[in-house]
mmCIF file of C-alpha atoms in Angstrom:
data_model
loop_
_atom_site.group_PDB
_atom_site.id
_atom_site.type_symbol
_atom_site.label_atom_id
_atom_site.label_comp_id
_atom_site.label_asym_id
_atom_site.label_seq_id
_atom_site.Cartn_x
_atom_site.Cartn_y
_atom_site.Cartn_z
ATOM 1 C CA UNK A 153 141.027 141.442 18.378
ATOM 2 C CA UNK A 154 139.328 138.188 17.438
ATOM 3 C CA UNK A 155 142.169 137.102 15.142
ATOM 4 C CA UNK A 156 145.808 136.567 16.135
ATOM 5 C CA UNK A 157 148.332 139.143 14.991
ATOM 6 C CA UNK A 158 152.065 138.384 14.615
ATOM 7 C CA UNK A 159 153.157 141.317 16.794
ATOM 8 C CA UNK A 160 150.884 140.257 19.642
ATOM 9 C CA UNK A 161 151.732 136.547 19.367
ATOM 10 C CA UNK A 162 155.417 137.543 19.435
ATOM 11 C CA UNK A 163 154.757 139.661 22.535
ATOM 12 C CA UNK A 164 153.091 136.694 24.249
ATOM 13 C CA UNK A 165 155.996 134.384 23.440
ATOM 14 C CA UNK A 166 158.375 136.964 24.913
ATOM 15 C CA UNK A 167 156.364 137.088 28.136
ATOM 16 C CA UNK A 168 154.696 140.432 27.415
ATOM 17 C CA UNK A 169 151.198 141.569 28.340
ATOM 18 C CA UNK A 170 149.837 143.176 25.157
ATOM 19 C CA UNK A 171 147.818 140.382 23.590
ATOM 20 C CA UNK A 172 144.310 138.983 23.360
ATOM 21 C CA UNK A 173 142.815 135.485 23.774
ATOM 22 C CA UNK A 174 143.134 134.816 20.035
ATOM 23 C CA UNK A 175 146.850 135.605 20.191
ATOM 24 C CA UNK A 176 147.389 133.425 23.237
ATOM 25 C CA UNK A 177 145.478 130.554 21.666
ATOM 26 C CA UNK A 178 147.564 130.754 18.483
ATOM 27 C CA UNK A 179 150.799 130.932 20.461
ATOM 28 C CA UNK A 180 149.868 127.975 22.653
ATOM 29 C CA UNK A 181 148.877 125.928 19.600
ATOM 30 C CA UNK A 182 152.234 126.808 18.078
ATOM 31 C CA UNK A 183 153.998 125.725 21.255
ATOM 32 C CA UNK A 184 152.147 122.427 21.151
ATOM 33 C CA UNK A 185 153.333 121.903 17.583
ATOM 34 C CA UNK A 186 156.872 123.076 18.341
ATOM 35 C CA UNK A 187 157.755 123.236 22.064
ATOM 36 C CA UNK A 188 160.812 125.373 21.239
ATOM 37 C CA UNK A 189 158.694 128.231 19.874
ATOM 38 C CA UNK A 190 159.669 130.635 22.674
ATOM 39 C CA UNK A 191 163.361 130.369 21.804
ATOM 40 C CA UNK A 192 163.351 132.063 18.365
ATOM 41 C CA UNK A 193 161.716 135.330 19.601
ATOM 42 C CA UNK A 194 164.042 135.539 22.603
ATOM 43 C CA UNK A 195 167.239 134.953 20.643
ATOM 44 C CA UNK A 196 166.029 137.176 17.819
ATOM 45 C CA UNK A 197 165.653 140.066 20.273
ATOM 46 C CA UNK A 198 169.226 139.449 21.334
ATOM 47 C CA UNK A 199 170.351 139.712 17.715
ATOM 48 C CA UNK A 200 168.471 142.998 17.326
ATOM 49 C CA UNK A 201 170.257 144.490 20.313
ATOM 50 C CA UNK A 202 173.685 143.241 19.213
ATOM 51 C CA UNK A 203 173.120 144.388 15.637
ATOM 52 C CA UNK A 204 172.251 147.942 16.666
ATOM 53 C CA UNK A 205 175.206 148.088 19.056
ATOM 54 C CA UNK A 206 177.540 146.746 16.365
ATOM 55 C CA UNK A 207 176.362 149.178 13.705
ATOM 56 C CA UNK A 208 176.515 152.139 16.073
ATOM 57 C CA UNK A 209 179.853 151.297 17.696
ATOM 58 C CA UNK A 210 181.792 149.662 14.862
ATOM 59 C CA UNK A 211 180.390 151.476 11.836
ATOM 60 C CA UNK A 212 179.285 154.812 13.246
ATOM 61 C CA UNK A 213 175.666 154.465 12.142
ATOM 62 C CA UNK A 214 173.454 157.119 13.684
ATOM 63 C CA UNK A 215 170.253 156.597 11.691
ATOM 64 C CA UNK A 216 167.981 153.544 11.867
ATOM 65 C CA UNK A 217 164.848 152.613 9.933
ATOM 66 C CA UNK A 218 163.158 149.749 11.816
ATOM 67 C CA UNK A 219 160.313 148.211 9.789
ATOM 68 C CA UNK A 220 158.118 145.663 11.528
ATOM 69 C CA UNK A 221 158.847 147.132 14.930
ATOM 70 C CA UNK A 222 156.348 145.111 16.927
ATOM 71 C CA UNK A 223 155.092 145.862 20.411
ATOM 72 C CA UNK A 224 157.809 147.716 22.351
ATOM 73 C CA UNK A 225 160.066 145.357 24.296
ATOM 74 C CA UNK A 226 162.979 147.035 26.052
ATOM 75 C CA UNK A 227 165.623 147.615 24.971
ATOM 76 C CA UNK A 228 164.219 149.065 21.768
ATOM 77 C CA UNK A 229 166.338 150.286 18.865
ATOM 78 C CA UNK A 230 166.385 153.901 20.054
ATOM 79 C CA UNK A 231 167.406 152.876 23.573
ATOM 80 C CA UNK A 232 170.366 150.884 22.270
ATOM 81 C CA UNK A 233 171.436 153.392 19.623
ATOM 82 C CA UNK A 234 171.070 156.454 21.842
ATOM 83 C CA UNK A 235 173.044 154.751 24.604
ATOM 84 C CA UNK A 236 175.935 154.854 22.139
ATOM 85 C CA UNK A 237 175.164 158.348 20.852
ATOM 86 C CA UNK A 238 172.230 160.396 22.224
ATOM 87 C CA UNK A 239 172.008 162.123 18.832
ATOM 88 C CA UNK A 240 170.956 158.915 17.049
ATOM 89 C CA UNK A 241 167.786 159.158 14.969
ATOM 90 C CA UNK A 242 165.288 156.319 14.592
ATOM 91 C CA UNK A 243 162.122 155.787 12.572
ATOM 92 C CA UNK A 244 159.873 152.884 13.549
ATOM 93 C CA UNK A 245 157.331 151.408 11.120
ATOM 94 C CA UNK A 246 154.490 148.988 11.848
ATOM 95 C CA UNK A 247 150.855 148.456 10.877
ATOM 96 C CA UNK A 248 149.355 147.008 14.065
ATOM 97 C CA UNK A 249 146.953 149.332 15.945
ATOM 98 C CA UNK A 250 148.321 148.036 19.254
ATOM 99 C CA UNK A 251 151.853 149.028 18.245
ATOM 100 C CA UNK A 252 150.463 152.432 17.269
ATOM 101 C CA UNK A 253 148.929 152.710 20.734
ATOM 102 C CA UNK A 254 152.433 152.317 22.166
ATOM 103 C CA UNK A 255 153.983 154.852 19.800
ATOM 104 C CA UNK A 256 154.610 157.299 22.637
ATOM 105 C CA UNK A 257 157.044 154.888 24.281
ATOM 106 C CA UNK A 258 158.793 154.475 20.930
ATOM 107 C CA UNK A 259 159.051 158.189 20.257
ATOM 108 C CA UNK A 260 160.371 159.308 23.633
ATOM 109 C CA UNK A 261 164.084 158.901 23.253
ATOM 110 C CA UNK A 262 166.836 161.350 24.062
ATOM 111 C CA UNK A 263 166.213 165.047 23.351
ATOM 112 C CA UNK A 264 169.519 165.274 21.482
ATOM 113 C CA UNK A 265 168.264 162.747 18.925
ATOM 114 C CA UNK A 266 164.926 162.019 17.336
ATOM 115 C CA UNK A 267 162.470 159.126 17.104
ATOM 116 C CA UNK A 268 159.394 158.866 14.885
ATOM 117 C CA UNK A 269 156.703 156.253 14.363
ATOM 118 C CA UNK A 270 154.977 155.546 11.029
ATOM 119 C CA UNK A 271 151.751 153.563 10.800
ATOM 120 C CA UNK A 272 152.489 151.796 7.506
ATOM 121 C CA UNK A 273 152.799 148.391 5.884
ATOM 122 C CA UNK A 274 156.118 146.950 4.707
ATOM 123 C CA UNK A 275 154.441 146.165 1.389
ATOM 124 C CA UNK A 276 153.845 149.879 0.746
ATOM 125 C CA UNK A 277 157.442 150.969 0.208
ATOM 126 C CA UNK A 278 156.532 154.200 -1.559
ATOM 127 C CA UNK A 279 154.364 155.346 1.326
ATOM 128 C CA UNK A 280 157.091 154.607 3.840
ATOM 129 C CA UNK A 281 159.780 156.443 1.904
ATOM 130 C CA UNK A 282 157.578 159.461 1.180
ATOM 131 C CA UNK A 283 156.274 159.826 4.733
ATOM 132 C CA UNK A 284 156.918 163.316 6.148
ATOM 133 C CA UNK A 285 157.904 161.786 9.495
ATOM 134 C CA UNK A 286 160.636 159.737 7.876
ATOM 135 C CA UNK A 287 161.928 162.669 5.853
ATOM 136 C CA UNK A 288 161.931 164.877 8.949
ATOM 137 C CA UNK A 289 163.821 162.370 11.094
ATOM 138 C CA UNK A 290 166.308 160.819 8.661
ATOM 139 C CA UNK A 291 168.778 162.440 6.307
ATOM 140 C CA UNK A 292 168.741 160.098 3.317
ATOM 141 C CA UNK A 293 172.000 161.566 2.085
ATOM 142 C CA UNK A 294 173.768 159.887 5.001
ATOM 143 C CA UNK A 295 174.013 156.171 5.931
ATOM 144 C CA UNK A 296 170.932 154.492 7.371
ATOM 145 C CA UNK A 297 170.614 151.051 8.934
ATOM 146 C CA UNK A 298 167.559 149.310 7.517
ATOM 147 C CA UNK A 299 166.315 146.866 10.160
ATOM 148 C CA UNK A 300 164.086 144.052 8.883
ATOM 149 C CA UNK A 301 164.155 141.828 11.930
ATOM 150 C CA UNK A 302 161.731 138.887 12.112
ATOM 151 C CA UNK A 303 159.225 140.464 9.728
ATOM 152 C CA UNK A 304 159.813 139.046 6.242
ATOM 153 C CA UNK A 305 158.603 135.561 7.151
ATOM 154 C CA UNK A 306 155.119 137.066 7.517
ATOM 155 C CA UNK A 307 155.082 137.877 3.799
ATOM 156 C CA UNK A 308 154.005 135.342 1.222
ATOM 157 C CA UNK A 309 156.006 134.821 -1.960
ATOM 158 C CA UNK A 310 153.152 136.594 -3.762
ATOM 159 C CA UNK A 311 154.064 139.743 -1.828
ATOM 160 C CA UNK A 312 157.447 139.675 -3.615
ATOM 161 C CA UNK A 313 159.479 140.259 -0.439
ATOM 162 C CA UNK A 314 162.829 140.167 -2.252
ATOM 163 C CA UNK A 315 161.679 143.023 -4.489
ATOM 164 C CA UNK A 316 160.481 145.009 -1.476
ATOM 165 C CA UNK A 317 163.872 144.676 0.205
ATOM 166 C CA UNK A 318 165.628 145.722 -3.004
ATOM 167 C CA UNK A 319 163.400 148.803 -3.335
ATOM 168 C CA UNK A 320 164.159 149.847 0.226
ATOM 169 C CA UNK A 321 167.895 149.244 -0.146
ATOM 170 C CA UNK A 322 168.000 151.135 -3.454
ATOM 171 C CA UNK A 323 166.456 154.177 -1.759
ATOM 172 C CA UNK A 324 169.282 154.394 0.784
ATOM 173 C CA UNK A 325 172.687 155.966 0.148
ATOM 174 C CA UNK A 326 175.868 153.970 -0.345
ATOM 175 C CA UNK A 327 177.399 153.074 2.997
ATOM 176 C CA UNK A 328 174.023 152.174 4.502
ATOM 177 C CA UNK A 329 173.348 148.731 5.982
ATOM 178 C CA UNK A 330 170.705 146.013 5.892
ATOM 179 C CA UNK A 331 170.194 144.006 9.092
ATOM 180 C CA UNK A 332 167.824 141.095 8.593
ATOM 181 C CA UNK A 333 166.601 138.005 10.417
ATOM 182 C CA UNK A 334 164.191 135.346 9.177
ATOM 183 C CA UNK A 335 162.689 132.071 10.387
ATOM 184 C CA UNK A 336 163.871 128.920 8.636
ATOM 185 C CA UNK A 337 162.631 125.371 8.419
ATOM 186 C CA UNK A 338 166.050 124.023 7.452
ATOM 187 C CA UNK A 339 166.739 122.337 10.784
ATOM 188 C CA UNK A 340 163.297 121.036 11.766
ATOM 189 C CA UNK A 341 160.989 121.256 8.748
ATOM 190 C CA UNK A 342 158.215 119.099 10.198
ATOM 191 C CA UNK A 343 157.844 121.262 13.308
ATOM 192 C CA UNK A 344 157.665 124.491 11.333
ATOM 193 C CA UNK A 345 155.224 123.016 8.832
ATOM 194 C CA UNK A 346 152.914 122.297 11.761
ATOM 195 C CA UNK A 347 153.323 125.817 13.154
ATOM 196 C CA UNK A 348 152.746 127.419 9.732
ATOM 197 C CA UNK A 349 149.579 125.349 9.290
ATOM 198 C CA UNK A 350 148.243 126.563 12.637
ATOM 199 C CA UNK A 351 148.932 130.200 11.731
ATOM 200 C CA UNK A 352 147.341 129.733 8.292
ATOM 201 C CA UNK A 353 144.191 128.311 9.929
ATOM 202 C CA UNK A 354 143.898 131.588 11.823
ATOM 203 C CA UNK A 355 144.516 133.725 8.742
ATOM 204 C CA UNK A 356 148.165 134.575 9.469
ATOM 205 C CA UNK A 357 150.803 133.934 6.828
ATOM 206 C CA UNK A 358 154.026 132.348 8.076
ATOM 207 C CA UNK A 359 156.515 131.531 5.344
ATOM 208 C CA UNK A 360 159.665 129.943 6.755
ATOM 209 C CA UNK A 361 162.375 129.981 4.091
ATOM 210 C CA UNK A 362 165.574 128.102 3.341
ATOM 211 C CA UNK A 363 169.043 129.517 3.798
ATOM 212 C CA UNK A 364 169.311 129.937 0.037
ATOM 213 C CA UNK A 365 166.069 131.906 -0.120
ATOM 214 C CA UNK A 366 167.120 134.116 2.795
ATOM 215 C CA UNK A 367 170.587 134.682 1.311
ATOM 216 C CA UNK A 368 168.883 136.089 -1.793
ATOM 217 C CA UNK A 369 167.745 139.103 0.256
ATOM 218 C CA UNK A 370 171.413 140.139 0.349
ATOM 219 C CA UNK A 371 172.050 139.809 -3.396
ATOM 220 C CA UNK A 372 174.194 142.671 -4.634
ATOM 221 C CA UNK A 373 175.164 143.711 -1.109
ATOM 222 C CA UNK A 374 178.387 143.159 0.832
ATOM 223 C CA UNK A 375 177.600 140.619 3.543
ATOM 224 C CA UNK A 376 179.681 141.305 6.644
ATOM 225 C CA UNK A 377 181.337 138.728 8.903
ATOM 226 C CA UNK A 378 180.268 136.265 10.165
ATOM 227 C CA UNK A 379 177.932 136.075 7.168
ATOM 228 C CA UNK A 380 174.476 134.508 7.134
ATOM 229 C CA UNK A 381 174.269 132.420 10.307
ATOM 230 C CA UNK A 382 171.843 131.302 12.999
ATOM 231 C CA UNK A 383 171.217 134.269 15.318
ATOM 232 C CA UNK A 384 172.968 132.671 18.306
ATOM 233 C CA UNK A 385 176.137 132.432 16.180
ATOM 234 C CA UNK A 386 176.108 136.106 15.127
ATOM 235 C CA UNK A 387 178.672 137.853 17.364
ATOM 236 C CA UNK A 388 177.390 136.098 20.517
ATOM 237 C CA UNK A 389 177.748 137.725 23.909
ATOM 238 C CA UNK A 390 177.085 136.618 27.477
ATOM 239 C CA UNK A 391 173.297 136.840 27.009
ATOM 240 C CA UNK A 392 173.142 134.278 24.204
ATOM 241 C CA UNK A 393 171.689 130.911 25.211
ATOM 242 C CA UNK A 394 174.559 128.668 24.166
ATOM 243 C CA UNK A 395 172.541 125.579 25.086
ATOM 244 C CA UNK A 396 169.975 126.286 22.366
ATOM 245 C CA UNK A 397 170.462 124.152 19.276
ATOM 246 C CA UNK A 398 170.204 125.461 15.716
ATOM 247 C CA UNK A 399 166.943 123.518 15.361
ATOM 248 C CA UNK A 400 165.485 125.179 18.445
ATOM 249 C CA UNK A 401 166.520 128.649 17.287
ATOM 250 C CA UNK A 402 165.667 128.278 13.578
ATOM 251 C CA UNK A 403 166.377 131.916 12.700
ATOM 252 C CA UNK A 404 169.041 133.037 10.232
ATOM 253 C CA UNK A 405 170.434 136.543 10.323
ATOM 254 C CA UNK A 406 173.010 138.752 8.690
ATOM 255 C CA UNK A 407 174.144 142.323 8.136
ATOM 256 C CA UNK A 408 175.254 143.665 4.788
ATOM 257 C CA UNK A 409 176.653 146.945 3.516
ATOM 258 C CA UNK A 410 174.695 148.685 0.779
ATOM 259 C CA UNK A 411 177.146 149.750 -1.926
#
């Protein structure tokens, strides 16, 4: 509670209530360094909603593995997916005790489907894949949408995030999908260097990456249209803030088919 946590800082920037003074202080320092810092979380949530709708409606996906869930902010993955098909099945994964405290709201869902919550770290792929809750909720013989939305930029290069993504993708059957979003410093490197320095001072890793580095997460996969783009340019709808510039948004995203 005395140190900021990404999930709680994110909640604060989205206007939520589940955060502590350390989280608010880190978020406000980040806003001072980059006044546009509330825009990336907001537009990233829009991408999450559109991505789940797209995969459910256009590709018939009925199973979702959402790693790095964060504090519940409606609509959550199960709410979007089960609005398309009440039988949709979702597994959420996070390692923040506050997210765990909200697990009941994440595991409600429609009775025709199923939702589960795993208290686990993205860096422990084997534990995630072997978890009884995951195996009970998801049929790994059928397509699964792997959702890694705004989580990988909290891993250092030493964590080997590209290898972690490959391990997860390799465990899923052909015809599954990877939906990913990631902060970038391409458009305003100075601002994000300042924000990363503030997070590092508080013991939180924040590794904004280039488009080339983010594209490497999709190596060997079939990237779907419109490709790797800023989140506001990925199949925008009426809720997208079209006034926001790429520099203000600073989040790339994409969806790829696992072959």
